[in-house]
Amino acid sequence: MNRGQTYNRHLQSLASASLRLVAVAAAVWILSWVIGETWVILLPVVLALIVCTVLWPPVRWLRGKGLPPAAAALLVLVAAIAVLAGVLAAVTPAIINQAGELAEQATAGVVEVRDWLGGPPLNISDAQLNSGVEAINDTLNSSSAKIASGLFTGVGAATSALVTLFTAIVVAFFFLKDGPRFLPWLRHVAGRPAAPHLAEVLQRVWATLGGFIRTQAIVSLVDAVLIGIGLVVLGVPLAYALAILTFIGGFVPIVGAFVAGGLAVLIALVANGPVNALIVLGIIVAVQQLEGNVLQPWLQAKSMKLHAVIVLLAVTLGASLFGVIGAFLAVPVAATVAVILRYYDEQVAGRVDDEETAEADDTTV
């Protein structure tokens, strides 16, 4: 084979691979467009699935005790709504009463930091500070506008939060009631050879989502309790409100904890001085290290297998596309994709091993 033939074969391979890449990219674009157009329907379904991963164990236990499926699902769902409403009723007044003070403390903290930057040893000029503050304000304002207007967007005409919440509750009820019938129905509809693969992937995704939500709840609670105790002992204002924000922020990995911790340090700086703020920072860093190096690996074990960089990029992409909801759903979606890719890799590895074994047997014969 001469050089021209070799080059031609390489070009043919490159062209074939490029066409496949373009086809895959087009399929991904079409899929993203379909998701965007049907987001108003998909969002309640996804939220319902996440809720069901948490509520299914008690429903299964009640069904095992002889309670009808509908009654078990309704009882657990009503109990969960009652608990959530009770927590919100107990927490919301404190947050509302302290919201103004929280905003004032944060504003005062920004002013104090600005004064410190303008003094020695940095001696940053007022013009530089003003331009920096204006840039930050513009960014925050634009982000706030996106969050306020894009919380449930992604389609041309978005549904309201109440309608989405009500739909998610109704869908969750039917998932809890009829969930065990889904896999047999799917096997019947899909048929072989797809049915076994779909069932196995869905079971793994279900286990991964359930593990993620339960783990995040436990980790967020531990973070909120430990940081809240530290804030109370140090006499930081709004300690209980900051602990609640820490718990809520824990459901948005990395970013949520960073924002809540930064706000706590800022308020401690304004109210109690730099020494107290440094102690608060040390407590937050210590708790985050405990979470990252002990709690997360121990609780999640092998359920997630997602690198911190993947988590951060997923949260950033989700927040930029769908706001707060996107940031919350980013990690479960990334974990689901990872489960699918791992299963595909297992199937490829198994097929390659089978082919190598067959070739070895033929060679032996």
mmCIF file of C-alpha atoms in Angstrom:
data_model
loop_
_atom_site.group_PDB
_atom_site.id
_atom_site.type_symbol
_atom_site.label_atom_id
_atom_site.label_comp_id
_atom_site.label_asym_id
_atom_site.label_seq_id
_atom_site.Cartn_x
_atom_site.Cartn_y
_atom_site.Cartn_z
ATOM 1 C CA MET A 1 0.000 0.000 0.000
ATOM 2 C CA ASN A 2 1.463 3.371 -1.072
ATOM 3 C CA ARG A 3 1.232 6.705 0.758
ATOM 4 C CA GLY A 4 -1.733 7.944 -1.263
ATOM 5 C CA GLN A 5 -3.777 4.874 -0.408
ATOM 6 C CA THR A 6 -2.828 5.174 3.254
ATOM 7 C CA TYR A 7 -3.826 8.845 3.364
ATOM 8 C CA ASN A 8 -7.082 8.033 1.577
ATOM 9 C CA ARG A 9 -7.953 5.313 4.097
ATOM 10 C CA HIS A 10 -7.223 7.682 6.994
ATOM 11 C CA LEU A 11 -9.394 10.386 5.425
ATOM 12 C CA GLN A 12 -12.221 7.899 4.930
ATOM 13 C CA SER A 13 -12.018 6.890 8.591
ATOM 14 C CA LEU A 14 -11.952 10.537 9.684
ATOM 15 C CA ALA A 15 -14.919 11.410 7.465
ATOM 16 C CA SER A 16 -16.895 8.436 8.763
ATOM 17 C CA ALA A 17 -16.146 9.356 12.379
ATOM 18 C CA SER A 18 -17.025 13.015 11.699
ATOM 19 C CA LEU A 19 -20.383 12.071 10.205
ATOM 20 C CA ARG A 20 -21.171 9.919 13.220
ATOM 21 C CA LEU A 21 -20.161 12.759 15.544
ATOM 22 C CA VAL A 22 -22.420 15.190 13.669
ATOM 23 C CA ALA A 23 -25.297 12.714 13.851
ATOM 24 C CA VAL A 24 -24.811 12.248 17.596
ATOM 25 C CA ALA A 25 -24.598 16.018 18.128
ATOM 26 C CA ALA A 26 -27.813 16.499 16.150
ATOM 27 C CA ALA A 27 -29.547 13.815 18.211
ATOM 28 C CA VAL A 28 -28.404 15.481 21.452
ATOM 29 C CA TRP A 29 -29.647 18.865 20.207
ATOM 30 C CA ILE A 30 -33.030 17.402 19.260
ATOM 31 C CA LEU A 31 -33.280 15.681 22.649
ATOM 32 C CA SER A 32 -32.465 18.921 24.476
ATOM 33 C CA TRP A 33 -35.046 20.772 22.386
ATOM 34 C CA VAL A 34 -37.698 18.169 23.201
ATOM 35 C CA ILE A 35 -36.828 18.395 26.906
ATOM 36 C CA GLY A 36 -37.100 22.180 26.763
ATOM 37 C CA GLU A 37 -40.457 22.071 25.002
ATOM 38 C CA THR A 38 -41.864 19.487 27.413
ATOM 39 C CA TRP A 39 -40.185 20.839 30.563
ATOM 40 C CA VAL A 40 -43.529 21.927 31.983
ATOM 41 C CA ILE A 41 -44.531 18.241 32.007
ATOM 42 C CA LEU A 42 -41.161 16.718 32.802
ATOM 43 C CA LEU A 43 -40.495 18.892 35.859
ATOM 44 C CA PRO A 44 -43.413 17.532 37.972
ATOM 45 C CA VAL A 45 -42.537 13.990 36.902
ATOM 46 C CA VAL A 46 -38.881 14.377 37.897
ATOM 47 C CA LEU A 47 -39.800 15.987 41.218
ATOM 48 C CA ALA A 48 -42.321 13.201 41.853
ATOM 49 C CA LEU A 49 -39.683 10.549 41.169
ATOM 50 C CA ILE A 50 -37.292 12.168 43.633
ATOM 51 C CA VAL A 51 -40.034 12.352 46.260
ATOM 52 C CA CYS A 52 -40.928 8.708 45.650
ATOM 53 C CA THR A 53 -37.353 7.542 46.259
ATOM 54 C CA VAL A 54 -37.713 8.912 49.798
ATOM 55 C CA LEU A 55 -41.299 7.835 50.472
ATOM 56 C CA TRP A 56 -41.271 4.390 48.899
ATOM 57 C CA PRO A 57 -39.669 2.511 51.865
ATOM 58 C CA PRO A 58 -42.511 3.379 54.312
ATOM 59 C CA VAL A 59 -45.096 2.703 51.586
ATOM 60 C CA ARG A 60 -43.547 -0.697 50.928
ATOM 61 C CA TRP A 61 -43.553 -1.444 54.657
ATOM 62 C CA LEU A 62 -47.241 -0.541 54.978
ATOM 63 C CA ARG A 63 -48.129 -2.641 51.949
ATOM 64 C CA GLY A 64 -46.226 -5.524 53.486
ATOM 65 C CA LYS A 65 -48.449 -5.180 56.567
ATOM 66 C CA GLY A 66 -51.530 -5.709 54.416
ATOM 67 C CA LEU A 67 -52.595 -2.116 53.748
ATOM 68 C CA PRO A 68 -54.026 -1.550 50.240
ATOM 69 C CA PRO A 69 -51.617 0.187 47.821
ATOM 70 C CA ALA A 70 -53.772 3.310 47.446
ATOM 71 C CA ALA A 71 -54.262 3.683 51.193
ATOM 72 C CA ALA A 72 -50.557 3.162 51.924
ATOM 73 C CA ALA A 73 -49.497 5.707 49.305
ATOM 74 C CA LEU A 74 -52.078 8.260 50.447
ATOM 75 C CA LEU A 75 -51.219 7.833 54.137
ATOM 76 C CA VAL A 76 -47.474 8.256 53.629
ATOM 77 C CA LEU A 77 -47.920 11.174 51.232
ATOM 78 C CA VAL A 78 -50.280 13.017 53.582
ATOM 79 C CA ALA A 79 -47.939 12.374 56.514
ATOM 80 C CA ALA A 80 -44.974 13.737 54.537
ATOM 81 C CA ILE A 81 -46.919 16.854 53.522
ATOM 82 C CA ALA A 82 -47.997 17.373 57.145
ATOM 83 C CA VAL A 83 -44.410 17.082 58.408
ATOM 84 C CA LEU A 84 -43.151 19.471 55.732
ATOM 85 C CA ALA A 85 -45.948 21.948 56.451
ATOM 86 C CA GLY A 86 -45.199 21.760 60.171
ATOM 87 C CA VAL A 87 -41.510 22.448 59.617
ATOM 88 C CA LEU A 88 -42.287 25.364 57.311
ATOM 89 C CA ALA A 89 -44.831 26.741 59.784
ATOM 90 C CA ALA A 90 -42.252 26.608 62.555
ATOM 91 C CA VAL A 91 -39.391 28.017 60.509
ATOM 92 C CA THR A 92 -40.983 30.565 58.187
ATOM 93 C CA PRO A 93 -41.969 33.151 60.843
ATOM 94 C CA ALA A 94 -38.409 33.255 62.179
ATOM 95 C CA ILE A 95 -36.974 33.689 58.700
ATOM 96 C CA ILE A 96 -39.510 36.388 57.797
ATOM 97 C CA ASN A 97 -38.918 38.269 61.026
ATOM 98 C CA GLN A 98 -35.157 38.126 60.590
ATOM 99 C CA ALA A 99 -35.042 38.616 56.819
ATOM 100 C CA GLY A 100 -34.714 42.390 57.086
ATOM 101 C CA GLU A 101 -32.004 42.161 59.705
ATOM 102 C CA LEU A 102 -30.211 39.532 57.628
ATOM 103 C CA ALA A 103 -30.190 41.813 54.589
ATOM 104 C CA GLU A 104 -28.987 44.775 56.660
ATOM 105 C CA GLN A 105 -26.172 42.737 58.193
ATOM 106 C CA ALA A 106 -25.073 41.500 54.772
ATOM 107 C CA THR A 107 -25.115 45.037 53.356
ATOM 108 C CA ALA A 108 -23.139 46.348 56.304
ATOM 109 C CA GLY A 109 -20.647 43.534 55.810
ATOM 110 C CA VAL A 110 -20.108 44.511 52.193
ATOM 111 C CA VAL A 111 -19.514 48.129 53.241
ATOM 112 C CA GLU A 112 -17.027 47.076 55.920
ATOM 113 C CA VAL A 113 -15.137 44.872 53.487
ATOM 114 C CA ARG A 114 -15.071 47.752 51.043
ATOM 115 C CA ASP A 115 -13.600 50.084 53.686
ATOM 116 C CA TRP A 116 -10.974 47.490 54.556
ATOM 117 C CA LEU A 117 -9.983 47.092 50.893
ATOM 118 C CA GLY A 118 -9.635 50.861 50.595
ATOM 119 C CA GLY A 119 -7.228 51.085 53.540
ATOM 120 C CA PRO A 120 -3.706 49.762 54.041
ATOM 121 C CA PRO A 121 -2.076 47.558 52.965
ATOM 122 C CA LEU A 122 -4.160 47.182 49.774
ATOM 123 C CA ASN A 123 -5.095 50.876 49.307
ATOM 124 C CA ILE A 124 -7.452 50.201 46.429
ATOM 125 C CA SER A 125 -8.803 53.427 44.986
ATOM 126 C CA ASP A 126 -12.454 54.442 45.236
ATOM 127 C CA ALA A 127 -12.807 54.319 41.463
ATOM 128 C CA GLN A 128 -11.623 50.699 41.365
ATOM 129 C CA LEU A 129 -13.864 49.776 44.274
ATOM 130 C CA ASN A 130 -16.870 51.479 42.709
ATOM 131 C CA SER A 131 -16.358 49.749 39.388
ATOM 132 C CA GLY A 132 -15.947 46.399 41.129
ATOM 133 C CA VAL A 133 -19.032 46.920 43.298
ATOM 134 C CA GLU A 134 -21.076 47.994 40.261
ATOM 135 C CA ALA A 135 -19.968 44.907 38.364
ATOM 136 C CA ILE A 136 -20.908 42.663 41.282
ATOM 137 C CA ASN A 137 -24.252 44.424 41.684
ATOM 138 C CA ASP A 138 -24.996 44.064 37.984
ATOM 139 C CA THR A 139 -24.163 40.368 38.145
ATOM 140 C CA LEU A 140 -26.281 39.832 41.242
ATOM 141 C CA ASN A 141 -29.191 41.778 39.790
ATOM 142 C CA SER A 142 -29.095 39.834 36.555
ATOM 143 C CA SER A 143 -28.827 36.558 38.438
ATOM 144 C CA SER A 144 -31.686 37.528 40.727
ATOM 145 C CA ALA A 145 -33.804 38.405 37.736
ATOM 146 C CA LYS A 146 -33.036 35.058 36.144
ATOM 147 C CA ILE A 147 -33.842 33.188 39.336
ATOM 148 C CA ALA A 148 -37.038 35.140 39.942
ATOM 149 C CA SER A 149 -38.293 34.881 36.383
ATOM 150 C CA GLY A 150 -36.795 31.547 35.378
ATOM 151 C CA LEU A 151 -37.446 29.280 38.325
ATOM 152 C CA PHE A 152 -39.962 27.203 36.417
ATOM 153 C CA THR A 153 -39.072 28.224 32.885
ATOM 154 C CA GLY A 154 -37.510 26.422 29.998
ATOM 155 C CA VAL A 155 -40.577 26.567 27.756
ATOM 156 C CA GLY A 156 -42.431 29.437 26.188
ATOM 157 C CA ALA A 157 -45.361 29.400 28.584
ATOM 158 C CA ALA A 158 -44.293 28.099 32.013
ATOM 159 C CA THR A 159 -46.680 26.832 34.603
ATOM 160 C CA SER A 160 -46.938 28.368 38.036
ATOM 161 C CA ALA A 161 -45.173 26.941 41.069
ATOM 162 C CA LEU A 162 -48.407 25.910 42.734
ATOM 163 C CA VAL A 163 -49.653 24.021 39.681
ATOM 164 C CA THR A 164 -46.274 22.312 39.323
ATOM 165 C CA LEU A 165 -46.258 21.370 42.998
ATOM 166 C CA PHE A 166 -49.829 20.034 42.873
ATOM 167 C CA THR A 167 -49.074 18.023 39.720
ATOM 168 C CA ALA A 168 -45.935 16.588 41.306
ATOM 169 C CA ILE A 169 -47.919 15.492 44.375
ATOM 170 C CA VAL A 170 -50.598 13.788 42.253
ATOM 171 C CA VAL A 171 -47.980 12.065 40.076
ATOM 172 C CA ALA A 172 -46.077 10.965 43.189
ATOM 173 C CA PHE A 173 -49.258 9.382 44.571
ATOM 174 C CA PHE A 174 -49.767 7.285 41.448
ATOM 175 C CA PHE A 175 -46.082 6.363 41.320
ATOM 176 C CA LEU A 176 -46.238 5.144 44.924
ATOM 177 C CA LYS A 177 -49.510 3.322 44.294
ATOM 178 C CA ASP A 178 -48.693 1.662 40.979
ATOM 179 C CA GLY A 179 -44.893 1.700 40.967
ATOM 180 C CA PRO A 180 -44.349 -2.089 41.262
ATOM 181 C CA ARG A 181 -46.414 -2.604 38.100
ATOM 182 C CA PHE A 182 -44.141 -0.423 36.001
ATOM 183 C CA LEU A 183 -41.234 -2.789 35.389
ATOM 184 C CA PRO A 184 -43.429 -5.770 34.348
ATOM 185 C CA TRP A 185 -45.347 -3.462 32.011
ATOM 186 C CA LEU A 186 -42.081 -2.113 30.598
ATOM 187 C CA ARG A 187 -40.709 -5.613 30.018
ATOM 188 C CA HIS A 188 -43.895 -6.554 28.181
ATOM 189 C CA VAL A 189 -43.887 -3.443 25.989
ATOM 190 C CA ALA A 190 -40.158 -3.313 25.225
ATOM 191 C CA GLY A 191 -39.680 -7.023 24.632
ATOM 192 C CA ARG A 192 -36.341 -8.682 24.144
ATOM 193 C CA PRO A 193 -33.489 -7.877 23.946
ATOM 194 C CA ALA A 194 -34.166 -4.378 25.312
ATOM 195 C CA ALA A 195 -36.405 -5.286 28.273
ATOM 196 C CA PRO A 196 -33.762 -6.798 30.614
ATOM 197 C CA HIS A 197 -31.378 -3.908 29.998
ATOM 198 C CA LEU A 198 -34.048 -1.250 30.584
ATOM 199 C CA ALA A 199 -35.199 -2.928 33.792
ATOM 200 C CA GLU A 200 -31.669 -3.216 35.162
ATOM 201 C CA VAL A 201 -30.764 0.387 34.308
ATOM 202 C CA LEU A 202 -33.970 1.750 35.837
ATOM 203 C CA GLN A 203 -33.429 -0.248 39.027
ATOM 204 C CA ARG A 204 -29.897 1.116 39.327
ATOM 205 C CA VAL A 205 -31.057 4.671 38.655
ATOM 206 C CA TRP A 206 -33.791 4.311 41.276
ATOM 207 C CA ALA A 207 -31.289 3.081 43.870
ATOM 208 C CA THR A 208 -28.853 5.872 43.003
ATOM 209 C CA LEU A 209 -31.475 8.620 43.260
ATOM 210 C CA GLY A 210 -32.770 7.309 46.569
ATOM 211 C CA GLY A 211 -29.270 7.085 47.986
ATOM 212 C CA PHE A 212 -28.422 10.586 46.813
ATOM 213 C CA ILE A 213 -31.490 12.254 48.324
ATOM 214 C CA ARG A 214 -31.216 10.449 51.654
ATOM 215 C CA THR A 215 -27.491 11.110 51.864
ATOM 216 C CA GLN A 216 -27.862 14.798 51.047
ATOM 217 C CA ALA A 217 -30.568 15.149 53.690
ATOM 218 C CA ILE A 218 -28.387 13.542 56.363
ATOM 219 C CA VAL A 219 -25.280 15.498 55.361
ATOM 220 C CA SER A 220 -27.203 18.782 55.199
ATOM 221 C CA LEU A 221 -28.704 18.130 58.635
ATOM 222 C CA VAL A 222 -25.294 17.359 60.152
ATOM 223 C CA ASP A 223 -23.809 20.500 58.571
ATOM 224 C CA ALA A 224 -26.677 22.669 59.777
ATOM 225 C CA VAL A 225 -26.538 21.294 63.336
ATOM 226 C CA LEU A 226 -22.759 21.569 63.742
ATOM 227 C CA ILE A 227 -22.478 24.997 62.133
ATOM 228 C CA GLY A 228 -25.589 26.201 63.975
ATOM 229 C CA ILE A 229 -24.124 25.116 67.325
ATOM 230 C CA GLY A 230 -20.904 26.955 66.522
ATOM 231 C CA LEU A 231 -22.782 30.125 65.573
ATOM 232 C CA VAL A 232 -24.885 30.010 68.747
ATOM 233 C CA VAL A 233 -21.832 29.461 70.972
ATOM 234 C CA LEU A 234 -20.000 32.356 69.310
ATOM 235 C CA GLY A 235 -23.044 34.610 69.635
ATOM 236 C CA VAL A 236 -23.409 35.287 65.928
ATOM 237 C CA PRO A 237 -26.713 37.031 65.137
ATOM 238 C CA LEU A 238 -29.327 35.122 63.147
ATOM 239 C CA ALA A 239 -27.675 31.810 64.008
ATOM 240 C CA TYR A 240 -30.887 29.808 63.603
ATOM 241 C CA ALA A 241 -31.727 31.416 60.264
ATOM 242 C CA LEU A 242 -28.182 30.755 59.039
ATOM 243 C CA ALA A 243 -28.441 27.116 60.161
ATOM 244 C CA ILE A 244 -31.665 26.755 58.171
ATOM 245 C CA LEU A 245 -30.019 28.301 55.112
ATOM 246 C CA THR A 246 -27.122 25.859 55.544
ATOM 247 C CA PHE A 247 -29.531 22.908 55.556
ATOM 248 C CA ILE A 248 -31.351 24.151 52.451
ATOM 249 C CA GLY A 249 -28.077 24.992 50.695
ATOM 250 C CA GLY A 250 -26.797 21.478 51.312
ATOM 251 C CA PHE A 251 -29.144 20.171 48.608
ATOM 252 C CA VAL A 252 -27.145 22.175 46.047
ATOM 253 C CA PRO A 253 -23.719 20.531 46.448
ATOM 254 C CA ILE A 254 -20.593 22.710 46.749
ATOM 255 C CA VAL A 255 -22.275 25.960 45.684
ATOM 256 C CA GLY A 256 -24.995 25.965 48.356
ATOM 257 C CA ALA A 257 -22.589 25.322 51.230
ATOM 258 C CA PHE A 258 -20.200 27.996 49.920
ATOM 259 C CA VAL A 259 -22.918 30.659 49.718
ATOM 260 C CA ALA A 260 -24.408 29.862 53.137
ATOM 261 C CA GLY A 261 -20.972 29.735 54.755
ATOM 262 C CA GLY A 262 -19.900 33.008 53.161
ATOM 263 C CA LEU A 263 -23.019 34.744 54.458
ATOM 264 C CA ALA A 264 -22.372 33.438 57.988
ATOM 265 C CA VAL A 265 -18.783 34.708 57.919
ATOM 266 C CA LEU A 266 -19.935 38.076 56.603
ATOM 267 C CA ILE A 267 -22.507 38.554 59.370
ATOM 268 C CA ALA A 268 -19.990 37.451 62.025
ATOM 269 C CA LEU A 269 -17.521 40.001 60.681
ATOM 270 C CA VAL A 270 -20.017 42.841 60.975
ATOM 271 C CA ALA A 271 -21.517 41.880 64.316
ATOM 272 C CA ASN A 272 -18.578 40.466 66.252
ATOM 273 C CA GLY A 273 -15.411 41.562 64.482
ATOM 274 C CA PRO A 274 -12.681 39.890 62.395
ATOM 275 C CA VAL A 275 -11.521 37.436 65.083
ATOM 276 C CA ASN A 276 -15.022 36.036 65.494
ATOM 277 C CA ALA A 277 -15.434 35.869 61.720
ATOM 278 C CA LEU A 278 -12.187 33.902 61.378
ATOM 279 C CA ILE A 279 -13.386 31.448 64.029
ATOM 280 C CA VAL A 280 -16.683 31.036 62.143
ATOM 281 C CA LEU A 281 -14.708 30.477 58.945
ATOM 282 C CA GLY A 282 -12.627 27.828 60.704
ATOM 283 C CA ILE A 283 -15.752 26.057 61.953
ATOM 284 C CA ILE A 284 -17.312 26.074 58.490
ATOM 285 C CA VAL A 285 -14.112 24.791 56.852
ATOM 286 C CA ALA A 286 -13.780 22.051 59.487
ATOM 287 C CA VAL A 287 -17.395 20.960 58.990
ATOM 288 C CA GLN A 288 -16.973 20.968 55.222
ATOM 289 C CA GLN A 289 -13.839 18.852 55.551
ATOM 290 C CA LEU A 290 -15.740 16.446 57.782
ATOM 291 C CA GLU A 291 -18.488 16.296 55.184
ATOM 292 C CA GLY A 292 -16.208 15.875 52.182
ATOM 293 C CA ASN A 293 -13.732 13.415 53.677
ATOM 294 C CA VAL A 294 -15.879 11.389 56.085
ATOM 295 C CA LEU A 295 -19.652 11.803 55.715
ATOM 296 C CA GLN A 296 -20.005 11.838 51.940
ATOM 297 C CA PRO A 297 -17.683 8.869 51.215
ATOM 298 C CA TRP A 298 -19.090 6.852 54.113
ATOM 299 C CA LEU A 299 -22.772 7.501 53.466
ATOM 300 C CA GLN A 300 -22.769 7.480 49.695
ATOM 301 C CA ALA A 301 -20.248 4.648 49.486
ATOM 302 C CA LYS A 302 -20.376 3.464 45.873
ATOM 303 C CA SER A 303 -23.778 4.869 44.965
ATOM 304 C CA MET A 304 -22.641 8.040 43.199
ATOM 305 C CA LYS A 305 -19.010 7.754 42.023
ATOM 306 C CA LEU A 306 -18.988 11.341 40.806
ATOM 307 C CA HIS A 307 -15.864 13.490 40.984
ATOM 308 C CA ALA A 308 -16.191 16.899 42.634
ATOM 309 C CA VAL A 309 -15.380 18.621 39.333
ATOM 310 C CA ILE A 310 -18.255 16.793 37.619
ATOM 311 C CA VAL A 311 -20.588 17.846 40.429
ATOM 312 C CA LEU A 312 -19.494 21.489 40.190
ATOM 313 C CA LEU A 313 -19.846 21.602 36.399
ATOM 314 C CA ALA A 314 -23.245 19.900 36.578
ATOM 315 C CA VAL A 315 -24.527 22.392 39.162
ATOM 316 C CA THR A 316 -23.203 25.338 37.124
ATOM 317 C CA LEU A 317 -24.796 24.078 33.905
ATOM 318 C CA GLY A 318 -28.096 23.265 35.598
ATOM 319 C CA ALA A 319 -28.270 26.665 37.280
ATOM 320 C CA SER A 320 -27.493 28.507 34.049
ATOM 321 C CA LEU A 321 -30.169 26.611 32.095
ATOM 322 C CA PHE A 322 -33.001 26.227 34.608
ATOM 323 C CA GLY A 323 -32.159 28.424 37.600
ATOM 324 C CA VAL A 324 -32.581 27.108 41.135
ATOM 325 C CA ILE A 325 -34.488 24.005 40.020
ATOM 326 C CA GLY A 326 -31.699 23.198 37.582
ATOM 327 C CA ALA A 327 -29.062 23.530 40.310
ATOM 328 C CA PHE A 328 -31.053 21.178 42.547
ATOM 329 C CA LEU A 329 -31.637 18.576 39.818
ATOM 330 C CA ALA A 330 -28.148 18.791 38.300
ATOM 331 C CA VAL A 331 -26.463 16.175 40.481
ATOM 332 C CA PRO A 332 -29.301 13.584 40.275
ATOM 333 C CA VAL A 333 -29.311 13.975 36.491
ATOM 334 C CA ALA A 334 -25.512 13.656 36.347
ATOM 335 C CA ALA A 335 -25.687 10.572 38.574
ATOM 336 C CA THR A 336 -28.355 9.055 36.311
ATOM 337 C CA VAL A 337 -26.223 9.648 33.219
ATOM 338 C CA ALA A 338 -23.245 8.125 35.034
ATOM 339 C CA VAL A 339 -25.287 5.012 35.896
ATOM 340 C CA ILE A 340 -26.301 4.587 32.248
ATOM 341 C CA LEU A 341 -22.719 5.020 31.021
ATOM 342 C CA ARG A 342 -21.380 2.549 33.580
ATOM 343 C CA TYR A 343 -23.950 -0.051 32.586
ATOM 344 C CA TYR A 344 -23.077 0.468 28.918
ATOM 345 C CA ASP A 345 -19.386 0.057 29.743
ATOM 346 C CA GLU A 346 -20.155 -3.183 31.591
ATOM 347 C CA GLN A 347 -22.022 -4.542 28.562
ATOM 348 C CA VAL A 348 -19.204 -3.562 26.200
ATOM 349 C CA ALA A 349 -16.597 -5.125 28.472
ATOM 350 C CA GLY A 350 -18.656 -8.316 28.771
ATOM 351 C CA ARG A 351 -19.090 -8.596 25.011
ATOM 352 C CA VAL A 352 -15.372 -7.998 24.387
ATOM 353 C CA ASP A 353 -14.448 -10.664 26.933
ATOM 354 C CA ASP A 354 -16.864 -13.127 25.312
ATOM 355 C CA GLU A 355 -15.387 -12.473 21.866
ATOM 356 C CA GLU A 356 -11.827 -12.860 23.155
ATOM 357 C CA THR A 357 -12.779 -16.111 24.876
ATOM 358 C CA ALA A 358 -14.396 -17.397 21.690
ATOM 359 C CA GLU A 359 -11.305 -16.486 19.645
ATOM 360 C CA ALA A 360 -9.060 -18.220 22.151
ATOM 361 C CA ASP A 361 -11.201 -21.376 21.973
ATOM 362 C CA ASP A 362 -11.071 -21.346 18.165
ATOM 363 C CA THR A 363 -7.299 -20.965 18.249
ATOM 364 C CA THR A 364 -6.975 -23.864 20.669
ATOM 365 C CA VAL A 365 -9.093 -26.119 18.505
#
